[in-house]
Coordinates of C-alpha atoms and ligand atoms in Angstrom, one line a residue:
X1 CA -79.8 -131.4 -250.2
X2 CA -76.8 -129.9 -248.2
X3 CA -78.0 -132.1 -245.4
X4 CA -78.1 -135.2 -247.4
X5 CA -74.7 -134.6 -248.9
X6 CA -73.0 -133.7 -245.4
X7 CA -74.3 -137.2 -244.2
X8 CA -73.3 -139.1 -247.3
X9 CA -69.8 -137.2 -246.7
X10 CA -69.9 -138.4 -242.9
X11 CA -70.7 -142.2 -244.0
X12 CA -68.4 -142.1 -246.6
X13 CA -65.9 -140.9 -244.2
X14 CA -66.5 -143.1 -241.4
X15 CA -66.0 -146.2 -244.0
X16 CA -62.7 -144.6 -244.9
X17 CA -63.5 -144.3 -248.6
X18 CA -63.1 -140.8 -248.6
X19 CA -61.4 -138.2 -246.7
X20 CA -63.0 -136.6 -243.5
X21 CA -64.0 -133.1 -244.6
X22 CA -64.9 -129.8 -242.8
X23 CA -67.8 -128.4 -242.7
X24 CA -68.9 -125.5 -244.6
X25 CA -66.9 -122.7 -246.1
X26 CA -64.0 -123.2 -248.0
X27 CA -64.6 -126.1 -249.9
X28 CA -62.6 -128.9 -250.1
X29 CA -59.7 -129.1 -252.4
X30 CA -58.8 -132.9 -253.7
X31 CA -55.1 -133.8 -252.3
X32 CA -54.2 -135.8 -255.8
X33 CA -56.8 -135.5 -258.6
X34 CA -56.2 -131.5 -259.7
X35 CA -57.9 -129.3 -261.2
X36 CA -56.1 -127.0 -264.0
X37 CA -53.8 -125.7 -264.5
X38 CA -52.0 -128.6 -263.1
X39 CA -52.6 -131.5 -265.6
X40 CA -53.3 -134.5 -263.1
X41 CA -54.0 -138.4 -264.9
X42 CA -57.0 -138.6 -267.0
X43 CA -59.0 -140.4 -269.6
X44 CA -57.8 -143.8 -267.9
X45 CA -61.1 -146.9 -267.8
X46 CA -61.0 -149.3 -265.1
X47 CA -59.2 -152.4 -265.6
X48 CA -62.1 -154.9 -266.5
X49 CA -63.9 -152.7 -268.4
X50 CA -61.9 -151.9 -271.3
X51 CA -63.0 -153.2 -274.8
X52 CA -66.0 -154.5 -273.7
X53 CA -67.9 -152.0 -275.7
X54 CA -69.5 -153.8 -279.2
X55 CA -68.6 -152.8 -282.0
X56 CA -72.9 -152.7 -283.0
X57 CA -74.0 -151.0 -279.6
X58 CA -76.0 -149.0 -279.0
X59 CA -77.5 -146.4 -277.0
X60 CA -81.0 -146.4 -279.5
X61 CA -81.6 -149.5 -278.3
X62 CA -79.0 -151.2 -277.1
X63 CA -76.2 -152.4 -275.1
X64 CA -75.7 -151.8 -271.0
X65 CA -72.3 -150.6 -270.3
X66 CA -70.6 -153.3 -267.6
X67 CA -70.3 -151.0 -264.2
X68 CA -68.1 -148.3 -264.4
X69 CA -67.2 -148.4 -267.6
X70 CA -67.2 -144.8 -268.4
X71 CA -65.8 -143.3 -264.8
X72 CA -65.9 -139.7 -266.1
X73 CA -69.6 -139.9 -267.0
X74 CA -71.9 -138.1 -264.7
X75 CA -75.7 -137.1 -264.8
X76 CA -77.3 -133.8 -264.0
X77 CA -80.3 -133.6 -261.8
X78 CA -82.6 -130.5 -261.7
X79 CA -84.9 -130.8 -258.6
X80 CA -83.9 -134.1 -258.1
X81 CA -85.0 -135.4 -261.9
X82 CA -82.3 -136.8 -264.1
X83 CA -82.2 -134.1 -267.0
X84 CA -78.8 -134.9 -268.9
X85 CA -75.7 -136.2 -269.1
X86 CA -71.9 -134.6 -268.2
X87 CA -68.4 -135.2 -268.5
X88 CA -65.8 -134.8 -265.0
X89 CA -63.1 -133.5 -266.9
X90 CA -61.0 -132.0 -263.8
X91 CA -61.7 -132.9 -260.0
X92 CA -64.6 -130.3 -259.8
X93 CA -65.7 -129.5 -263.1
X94 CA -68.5 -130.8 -265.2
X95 CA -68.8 -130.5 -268.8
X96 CA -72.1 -130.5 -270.1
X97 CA -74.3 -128.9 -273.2
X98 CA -75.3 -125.4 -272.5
X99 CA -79.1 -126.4 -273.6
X100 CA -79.5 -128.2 -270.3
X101 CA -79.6 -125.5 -268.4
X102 CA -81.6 -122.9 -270.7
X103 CA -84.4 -122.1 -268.3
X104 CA -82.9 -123.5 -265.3
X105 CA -79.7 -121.4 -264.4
X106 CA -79.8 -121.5 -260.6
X107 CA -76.9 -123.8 -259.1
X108 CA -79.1 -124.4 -256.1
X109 CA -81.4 -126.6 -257.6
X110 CA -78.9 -128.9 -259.4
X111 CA -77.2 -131.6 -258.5
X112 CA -74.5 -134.0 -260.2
X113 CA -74.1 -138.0 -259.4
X114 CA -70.7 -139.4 -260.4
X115 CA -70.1 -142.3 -262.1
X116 CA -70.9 -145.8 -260.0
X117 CA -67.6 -147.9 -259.6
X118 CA -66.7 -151.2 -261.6
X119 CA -68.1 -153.5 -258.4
X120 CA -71.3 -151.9 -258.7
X121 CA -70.0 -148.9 -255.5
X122 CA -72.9 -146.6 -255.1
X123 CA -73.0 -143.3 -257.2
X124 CA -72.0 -140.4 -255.2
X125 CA -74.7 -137.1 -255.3
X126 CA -72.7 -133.6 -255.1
X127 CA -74.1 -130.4 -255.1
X128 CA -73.6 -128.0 -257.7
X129 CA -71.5 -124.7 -257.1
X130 CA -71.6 -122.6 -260.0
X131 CA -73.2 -123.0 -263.9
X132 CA -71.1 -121.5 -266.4
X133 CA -72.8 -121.6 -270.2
X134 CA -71.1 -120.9 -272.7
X135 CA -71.4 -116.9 -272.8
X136 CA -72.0 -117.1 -277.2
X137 CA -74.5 -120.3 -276.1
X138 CA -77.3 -120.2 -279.1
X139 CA -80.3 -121.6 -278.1
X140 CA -82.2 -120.9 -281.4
X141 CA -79.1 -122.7 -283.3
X142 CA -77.1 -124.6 -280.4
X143 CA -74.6 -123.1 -281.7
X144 CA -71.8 -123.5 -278.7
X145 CA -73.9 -125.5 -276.7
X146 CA -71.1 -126.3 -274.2
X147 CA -71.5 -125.5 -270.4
X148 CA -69.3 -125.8 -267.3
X149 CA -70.2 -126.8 -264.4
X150 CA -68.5 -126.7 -261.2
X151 CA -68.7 -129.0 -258.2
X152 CA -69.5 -127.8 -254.5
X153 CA -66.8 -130.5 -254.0
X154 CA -63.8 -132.4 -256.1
X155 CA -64.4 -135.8 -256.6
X156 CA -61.9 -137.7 -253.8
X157 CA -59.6 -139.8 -255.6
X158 CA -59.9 -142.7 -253.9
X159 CA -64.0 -142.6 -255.7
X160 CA -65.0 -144.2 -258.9
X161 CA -65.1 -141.2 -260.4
X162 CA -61.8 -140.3 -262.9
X163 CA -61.4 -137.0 -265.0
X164 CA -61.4 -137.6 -268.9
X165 CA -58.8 -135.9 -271.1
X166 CA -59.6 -132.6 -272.6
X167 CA -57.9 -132.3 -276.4
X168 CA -54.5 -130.9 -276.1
X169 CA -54.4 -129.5 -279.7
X170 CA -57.4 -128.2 -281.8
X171 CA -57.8 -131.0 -284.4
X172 CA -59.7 -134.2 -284.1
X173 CA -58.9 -137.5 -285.0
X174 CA -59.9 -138.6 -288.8
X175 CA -63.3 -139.0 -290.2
X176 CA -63.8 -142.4 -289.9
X177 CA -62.3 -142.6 -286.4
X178 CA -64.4 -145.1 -284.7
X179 CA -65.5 -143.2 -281.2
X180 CA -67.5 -144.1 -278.2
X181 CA -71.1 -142.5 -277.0
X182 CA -72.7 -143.1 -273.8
X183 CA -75.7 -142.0 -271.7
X184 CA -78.8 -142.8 -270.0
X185 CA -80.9 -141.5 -273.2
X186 CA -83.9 -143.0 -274.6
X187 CA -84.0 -146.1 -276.0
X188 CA -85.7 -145.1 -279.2
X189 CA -87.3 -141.8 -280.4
X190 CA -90.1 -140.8 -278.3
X191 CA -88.9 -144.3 -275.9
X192 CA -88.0 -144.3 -272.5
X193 CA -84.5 -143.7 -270.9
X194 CA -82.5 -146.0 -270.2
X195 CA -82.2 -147.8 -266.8
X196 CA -78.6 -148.4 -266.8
X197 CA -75.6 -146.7 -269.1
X198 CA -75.7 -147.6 -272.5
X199 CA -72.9 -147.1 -274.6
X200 CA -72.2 -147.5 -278.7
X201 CA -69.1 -146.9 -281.1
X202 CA -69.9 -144.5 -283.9
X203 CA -67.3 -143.4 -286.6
X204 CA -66.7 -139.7 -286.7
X205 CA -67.8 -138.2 -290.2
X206 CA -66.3 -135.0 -292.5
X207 CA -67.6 -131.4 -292.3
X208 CA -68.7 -132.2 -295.6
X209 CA -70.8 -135.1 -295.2
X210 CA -71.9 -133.6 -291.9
X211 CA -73.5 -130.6 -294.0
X212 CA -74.8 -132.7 -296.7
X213 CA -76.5 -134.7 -294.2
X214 CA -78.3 -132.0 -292.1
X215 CA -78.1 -129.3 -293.7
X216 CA -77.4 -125.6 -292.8
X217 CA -78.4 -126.3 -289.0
X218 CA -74.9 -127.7 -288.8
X219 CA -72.4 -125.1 -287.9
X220 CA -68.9 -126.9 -288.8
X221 CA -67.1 -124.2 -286.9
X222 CA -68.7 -125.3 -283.5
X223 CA -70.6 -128.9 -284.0
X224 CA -69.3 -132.3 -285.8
X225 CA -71.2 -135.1 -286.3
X226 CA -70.7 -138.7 -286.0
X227 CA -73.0 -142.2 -286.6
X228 CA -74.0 -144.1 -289.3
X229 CA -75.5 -142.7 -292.4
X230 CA -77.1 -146.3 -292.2
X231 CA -79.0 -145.2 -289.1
X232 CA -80.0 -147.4 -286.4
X233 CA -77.4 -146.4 -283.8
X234 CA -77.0 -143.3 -282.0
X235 CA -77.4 -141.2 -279.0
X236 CA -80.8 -139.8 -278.3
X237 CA -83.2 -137.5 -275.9
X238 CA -81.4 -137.5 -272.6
X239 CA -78.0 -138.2 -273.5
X240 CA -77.2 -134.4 -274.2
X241 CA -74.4 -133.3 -272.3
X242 CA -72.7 -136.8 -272.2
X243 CA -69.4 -137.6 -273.9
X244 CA -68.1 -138.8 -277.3
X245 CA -64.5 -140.0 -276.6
X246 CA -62.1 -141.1 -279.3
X247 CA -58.9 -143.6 -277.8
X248 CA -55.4 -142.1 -278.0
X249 CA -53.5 -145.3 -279.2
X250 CA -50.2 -146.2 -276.8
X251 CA -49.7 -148.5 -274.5
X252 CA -51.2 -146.5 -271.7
X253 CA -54.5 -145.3 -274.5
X254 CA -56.6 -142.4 -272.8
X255 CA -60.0 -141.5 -273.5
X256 CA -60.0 -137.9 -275.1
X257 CA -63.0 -136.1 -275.2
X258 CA -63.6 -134.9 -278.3
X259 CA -67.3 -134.2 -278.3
X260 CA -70.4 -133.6 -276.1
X261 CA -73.8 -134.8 -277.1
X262 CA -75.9 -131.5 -278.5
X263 CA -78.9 -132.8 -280.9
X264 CA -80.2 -134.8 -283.9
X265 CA -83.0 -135.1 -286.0
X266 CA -84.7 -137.7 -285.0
X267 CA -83.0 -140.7 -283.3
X268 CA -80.8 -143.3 -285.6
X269 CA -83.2 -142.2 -288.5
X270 CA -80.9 -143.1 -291.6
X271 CA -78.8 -140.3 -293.5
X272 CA -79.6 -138.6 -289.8
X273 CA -76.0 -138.3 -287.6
X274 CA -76.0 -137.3 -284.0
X275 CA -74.7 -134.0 -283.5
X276 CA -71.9 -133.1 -280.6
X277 CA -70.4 -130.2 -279.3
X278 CA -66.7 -129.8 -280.8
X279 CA -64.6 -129.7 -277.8
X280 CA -61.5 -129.0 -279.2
X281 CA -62.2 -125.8 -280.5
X282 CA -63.1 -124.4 -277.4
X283 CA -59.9 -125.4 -275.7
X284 CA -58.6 -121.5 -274.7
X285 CA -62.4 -121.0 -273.0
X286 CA -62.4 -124.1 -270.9
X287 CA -58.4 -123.6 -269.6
X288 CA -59.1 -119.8 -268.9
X289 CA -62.9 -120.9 -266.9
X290 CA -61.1 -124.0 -265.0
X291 CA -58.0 -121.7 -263.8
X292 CA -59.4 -118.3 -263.3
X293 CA -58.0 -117.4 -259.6
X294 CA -61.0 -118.0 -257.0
X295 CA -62.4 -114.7 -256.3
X296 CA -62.2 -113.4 -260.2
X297 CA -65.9 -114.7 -260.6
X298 CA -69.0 -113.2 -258.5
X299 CA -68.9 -115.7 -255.6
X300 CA -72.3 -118.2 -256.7
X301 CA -75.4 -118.5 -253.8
X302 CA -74.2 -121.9 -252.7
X303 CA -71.1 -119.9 -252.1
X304 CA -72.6 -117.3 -250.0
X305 CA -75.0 -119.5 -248.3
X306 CA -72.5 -121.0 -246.7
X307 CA -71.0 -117.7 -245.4
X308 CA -72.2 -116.4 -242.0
X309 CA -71.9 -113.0 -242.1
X310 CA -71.9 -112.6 -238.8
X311 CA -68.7 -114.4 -238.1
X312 CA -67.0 -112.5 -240.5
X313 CA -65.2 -109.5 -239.0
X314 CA -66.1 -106.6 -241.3
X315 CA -62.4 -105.2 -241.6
X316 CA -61.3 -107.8 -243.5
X317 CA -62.9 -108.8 -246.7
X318 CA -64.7 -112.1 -246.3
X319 CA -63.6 -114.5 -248.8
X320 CA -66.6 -114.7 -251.0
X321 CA -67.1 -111.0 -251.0
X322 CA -63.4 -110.3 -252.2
X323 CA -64.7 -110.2 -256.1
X324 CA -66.9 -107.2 -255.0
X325 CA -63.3 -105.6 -253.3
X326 CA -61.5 -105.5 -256.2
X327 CA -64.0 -103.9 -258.6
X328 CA -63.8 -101.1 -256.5
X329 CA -61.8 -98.1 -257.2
X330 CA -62.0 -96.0 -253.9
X331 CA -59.4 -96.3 -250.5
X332 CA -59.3 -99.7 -249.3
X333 CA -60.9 -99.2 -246.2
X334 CA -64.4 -97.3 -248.0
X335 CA -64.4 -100.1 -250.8
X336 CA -64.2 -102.8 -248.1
X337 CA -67.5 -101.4 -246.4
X338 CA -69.3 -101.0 -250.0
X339 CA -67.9 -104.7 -251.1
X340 CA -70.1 -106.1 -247.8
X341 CA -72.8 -104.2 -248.4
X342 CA -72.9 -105.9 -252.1
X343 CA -72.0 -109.2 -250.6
X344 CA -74.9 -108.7 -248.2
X345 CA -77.2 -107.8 -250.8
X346 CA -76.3 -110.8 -253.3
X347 CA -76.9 -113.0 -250.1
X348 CA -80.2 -111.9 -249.7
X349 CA -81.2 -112.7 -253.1
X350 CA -79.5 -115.5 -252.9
X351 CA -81.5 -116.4 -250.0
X352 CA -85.1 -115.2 -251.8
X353 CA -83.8 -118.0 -254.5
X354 CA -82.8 -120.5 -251.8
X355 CA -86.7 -119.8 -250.1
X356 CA -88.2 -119.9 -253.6
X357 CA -86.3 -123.6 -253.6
X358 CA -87.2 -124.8 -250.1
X359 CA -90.8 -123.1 -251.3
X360 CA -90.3 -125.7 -253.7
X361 CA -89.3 -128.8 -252.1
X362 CA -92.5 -128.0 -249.1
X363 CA -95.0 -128.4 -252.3
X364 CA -93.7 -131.4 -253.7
X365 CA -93.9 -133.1 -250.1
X366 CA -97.2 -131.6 -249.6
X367 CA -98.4 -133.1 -253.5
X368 CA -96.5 -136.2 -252.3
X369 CA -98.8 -136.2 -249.0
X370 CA -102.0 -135.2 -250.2
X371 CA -102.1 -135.6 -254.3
X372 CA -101.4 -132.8 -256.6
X373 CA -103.5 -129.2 -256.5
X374 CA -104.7 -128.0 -259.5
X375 CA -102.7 -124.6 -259.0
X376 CA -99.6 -126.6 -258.1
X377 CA -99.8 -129.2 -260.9
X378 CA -99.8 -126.0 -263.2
X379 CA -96.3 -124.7 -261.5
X380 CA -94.5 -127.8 -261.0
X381 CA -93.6 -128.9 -264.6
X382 CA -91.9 -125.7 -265.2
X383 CA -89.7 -125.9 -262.0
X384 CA -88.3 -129.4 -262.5
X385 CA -87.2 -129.0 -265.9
X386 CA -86.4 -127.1 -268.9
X387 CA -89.4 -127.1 -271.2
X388 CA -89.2 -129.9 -274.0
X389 CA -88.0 -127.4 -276.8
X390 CA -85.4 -126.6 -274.9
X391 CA -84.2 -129.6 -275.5
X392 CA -83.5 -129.3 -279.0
X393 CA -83.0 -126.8 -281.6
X394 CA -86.4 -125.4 -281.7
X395 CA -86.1 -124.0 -285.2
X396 CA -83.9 -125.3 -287.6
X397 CA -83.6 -124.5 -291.1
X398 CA -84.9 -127.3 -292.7
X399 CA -88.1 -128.2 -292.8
X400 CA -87.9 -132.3 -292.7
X401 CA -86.7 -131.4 -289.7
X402 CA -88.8 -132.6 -286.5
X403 CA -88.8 -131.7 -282.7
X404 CA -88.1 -134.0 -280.6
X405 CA -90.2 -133.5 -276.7
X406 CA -88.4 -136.4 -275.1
X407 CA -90.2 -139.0 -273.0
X408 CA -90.2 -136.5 -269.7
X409 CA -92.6 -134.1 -271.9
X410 CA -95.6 -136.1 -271.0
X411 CA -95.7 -135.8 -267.4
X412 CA -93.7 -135.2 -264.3
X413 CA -92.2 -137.3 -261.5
X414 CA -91.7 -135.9 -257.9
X415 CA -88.9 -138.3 -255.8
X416 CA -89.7 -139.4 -252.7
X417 CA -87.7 -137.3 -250.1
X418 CA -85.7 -139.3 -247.7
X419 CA -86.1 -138.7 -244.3
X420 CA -82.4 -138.5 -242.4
X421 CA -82.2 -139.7 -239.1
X422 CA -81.7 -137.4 -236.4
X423 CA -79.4 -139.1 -234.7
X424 CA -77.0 -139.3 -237.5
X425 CA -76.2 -135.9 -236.7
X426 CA -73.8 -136.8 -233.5
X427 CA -70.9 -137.3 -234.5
X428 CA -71.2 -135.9 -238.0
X429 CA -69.3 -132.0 -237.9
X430 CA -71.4 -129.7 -239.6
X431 CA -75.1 -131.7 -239.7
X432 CA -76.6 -130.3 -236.8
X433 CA -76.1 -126.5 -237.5
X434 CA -77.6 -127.5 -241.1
X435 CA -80.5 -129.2 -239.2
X436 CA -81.3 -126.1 -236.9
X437 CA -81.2 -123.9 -239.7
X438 CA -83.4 -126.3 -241.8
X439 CA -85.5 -126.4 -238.6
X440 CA -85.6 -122.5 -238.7
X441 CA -86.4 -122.1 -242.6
X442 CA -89.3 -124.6 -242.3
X443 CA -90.8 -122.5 -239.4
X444 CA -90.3 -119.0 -240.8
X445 CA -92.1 -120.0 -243.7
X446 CA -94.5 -122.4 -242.7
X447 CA -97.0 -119.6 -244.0
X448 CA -96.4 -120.8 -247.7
X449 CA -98.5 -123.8 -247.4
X450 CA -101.4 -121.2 -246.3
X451 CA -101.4 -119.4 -249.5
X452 CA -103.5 -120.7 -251.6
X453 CA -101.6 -122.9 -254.6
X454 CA -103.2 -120.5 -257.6
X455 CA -101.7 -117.2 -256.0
X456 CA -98.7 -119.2 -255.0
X457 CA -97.8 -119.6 -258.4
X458 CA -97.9 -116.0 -259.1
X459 CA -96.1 -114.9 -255.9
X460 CA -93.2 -117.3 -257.1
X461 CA -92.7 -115.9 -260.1
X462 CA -92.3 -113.0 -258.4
X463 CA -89.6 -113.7 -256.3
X464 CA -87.2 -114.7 -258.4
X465 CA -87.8 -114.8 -262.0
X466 CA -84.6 -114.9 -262.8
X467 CA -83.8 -118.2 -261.4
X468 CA -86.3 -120.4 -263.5
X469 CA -86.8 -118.2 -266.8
X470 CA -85.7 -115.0 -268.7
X471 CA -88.4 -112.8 -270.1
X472 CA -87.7 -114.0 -273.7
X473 CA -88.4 -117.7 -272.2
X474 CA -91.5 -116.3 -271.5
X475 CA -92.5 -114.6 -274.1
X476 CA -91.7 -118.2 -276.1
X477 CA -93.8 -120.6 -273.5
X478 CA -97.2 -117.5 -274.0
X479 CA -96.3 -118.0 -277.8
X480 CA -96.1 -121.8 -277.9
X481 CA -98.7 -122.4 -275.3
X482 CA -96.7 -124.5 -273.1
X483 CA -97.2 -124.6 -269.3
Ligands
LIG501 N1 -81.0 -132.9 -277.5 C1 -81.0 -134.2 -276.9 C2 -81.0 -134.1 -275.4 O1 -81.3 -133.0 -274.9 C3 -79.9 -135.0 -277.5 C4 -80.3 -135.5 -278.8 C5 -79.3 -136.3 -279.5 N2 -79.9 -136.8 -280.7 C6 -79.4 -137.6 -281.6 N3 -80.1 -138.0 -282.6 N4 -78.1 -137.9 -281.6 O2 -80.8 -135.0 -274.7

């Protein structure tokens, strides 16, 4: 994946759509779209694009959204599978619904892809540097299903790609407001996602009717709920994670995000509104995430991937190991010895996970070569995405109240893996140490195709549990019966 994206970078580059970047460690930092606490411009369509979205769209469905039409909506990919939709709200930072990610925590296997441009410009895939849920995320209730997510690299500003605006003040606009979905969601209940974007209006309803409507699954405090009581228009499987934006009137109007896709019952059933995250409310928690100085978080694995620790002279703390310095309460010159020695350790789960991933990506090339094993059919499905009650409320209080699997329940996709050119890697900074080291991995652990796929599984779990599912996840698949 690093690979991939350090060619797309050099193409781009050569083509002069984006910057030339360095390779490796630090990471780039966007010259003119900021991240907070600056405020840079946001929540601004292409020309082109604007008002093109019918008042009758809709996502259940629908309409296509002309190219580009919503630059700040992005998809998340797990394993390379489109699993839900995201909001760029600064130049590297995703916001998404914490539900995507229950099950599926480590950074290394997701990836984002930005929004296309209004002429149809390719997409642009990014890595993912660091997950950050909600910390009071519910996944029996959703309650606070909101998630950052933070880019391995800002977006250049001279992309597609445009930040929308975050709600300066807690209040939303009027029920009745008439606000905008999108998304790649199903097309129906149960129906297949969408090929292209898909886009609707939908008027934003009271607390009151809200409850009325679903009952006590909706939390006012955290959730709102918008669509038409009617039915027949709304978001739907797949679309979590995407935005609801209201227009801020003016003669420059902005796009402020004032929800994020969460649930439903059903899809455009009447009397039945979509459910989104309210953003506003959580205002203080996204400002204090976006802005936290760089080394106040544990540095993530992509982060520490990237560091050769050999390079590093020990006397000074390297800069992903400097959150380990400062927890320290010792002399300086002790706690930088004991801050490496943590670093190293991290690393070296870090690098299980990162094994347990190229592990990962060997076994679907091998199913893609030779047809799926038995003992690897079994594994795959709960590597490439959350399970399906995951992605909804399992349990909610009323008992009309259905689940909802999603089309990807029924089976699972492996994409093809590209193969990069070798000689792509002159003249492209950075490519050919990723290729030796990619070279290196794949002969170190050529072994794993020896085991045999049924003990496979088990060993997996093994080496990193923690990276795919928490024991309570567990304890909920044996209960359910789910693979
Ligand atoms: N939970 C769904 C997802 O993971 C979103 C469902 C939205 N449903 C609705 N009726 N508005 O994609």
């Amino acid at each position: 994946m690093e690979i991939q994206h350090r060619l797309h970078e050099c193409r781009s580059c050569a083509n002069h759509t984006t910057p030339c970047p360095a390779p490796g460690w630090p990471r780039l930092q966007a010259p003119l779209l900021q991240d907070p606490p600056e405020p840079g411009p946001c929540g601004e369509r292409h020309p082109g694009t604007v008002n093109v979205t019918r008042a009758h769209g809709r996502i259940v469905g629908g309409n296509a959204a002309p190219p580009g039409a919503w630059p700040w909506l992005v998809r998340l990919q797990l394993g390379g599978q489109p699993l839900c939709g995201g909001v760029l709200v600064a130049a590297s930072w995703v916001l998404t619904a914490a539900h995507c990610f229950a099950g599926a925590q480590n950074e290394l296997l997701w990836t984002v892809t930005l929004a296309e441009g209004p002429r149809g410009e390719k997409a642009e895939e990014v890595p993912v540097n660091r997950i950050l849920p909600h910390p009071k995320f519910d996944p029996r209730t959703f309650h606070n299903d909101l998630a950052l997510v933070q880019l391995w690299t800002p977006v250049s500003p001279a992309g597609a790609a445009r930040p929308v605006c975050l709600p300066q003040e807690p209040q939303e606009p009027p029920a009745g407001t008439a606000c905008a979905i999108a998304g790649w969601g199903a097309l129906f209940e149960d129906g297949p996602e969408a090929e292209a974007v898909r886009e609707a209006r939908v008027p934003l309803l009271s607390p009151d009717t809200c409850r009325r409507a679903l009952g006590p699954g909706l939390r006012p405090s955290s959730m709102l709920c918008a669509g038409y009581l009617a039915g027949g228009i709304d978001s739907c499987q797949g679309d979590s994670g995407g935005p609801l934006t209201c227009s801020e009137p003016g003669p420059h109007p902005r796009e402020v995000l004032y929800g994020v896709t969460s649930w439903g019952d059903g899809c455009g059933e009447p009397g039945k509104p979509g459910v989104y995250t309210r953003v506003a409310v959580f205002k203080d928690w996204l400002q204090e995430q976006m802005s936290a100085a760089p080394f106040s978080h544990e540095p993530s694995c992509r982060e520490l991937l990237a560091w050769n620790p050999k390079e590093e002279p020990l006397a000074e703390a390297a800069p992903p190991c400097a959150f380990y310095a400062h927890l320290c309460p010792g002399p300086a010159g002790a706690c930088e010895r004991l801050a490496h020695q943590q670093c190293l350790q991290r690393r070296r789960r870090c690098e299980l996970r990162s094994l347990a991933h190229t592990l990962l990506e060997l076994l679907r090339g091998a199913q893609e070569l030779f047809g799926p094993r038995p003992g690897v059919r079994r594994l795959a499905p709960a590597l490439t995405r959350p399970a399906p009650w995951l992605r909804d409320p399992p349990r909610r209080p009323s008992h009309e109240q259905r689940l909802h699997p999603g089309p990807r329940a029924a089976g699972t996709r492996f994409p093809k893996r590209r193969s990069e050119p070798r000689a792509e890697a002159n003249g492209c900074p950075g490519l050919e140490p990723l290729l030796q080291k990619l070279a290196t991995l794949q002969g170190t652990h050529a072994w794993i195709l020896q085991v045999p796929s049924e003990r496979l599984a088990m060993d997996f779990h093994e080496v990193g549990p923690q990276a795919f599912q928490t024991p309570s996840q567990c304890a909920q698949k044996a209960r359910l019966g789910q693979p």
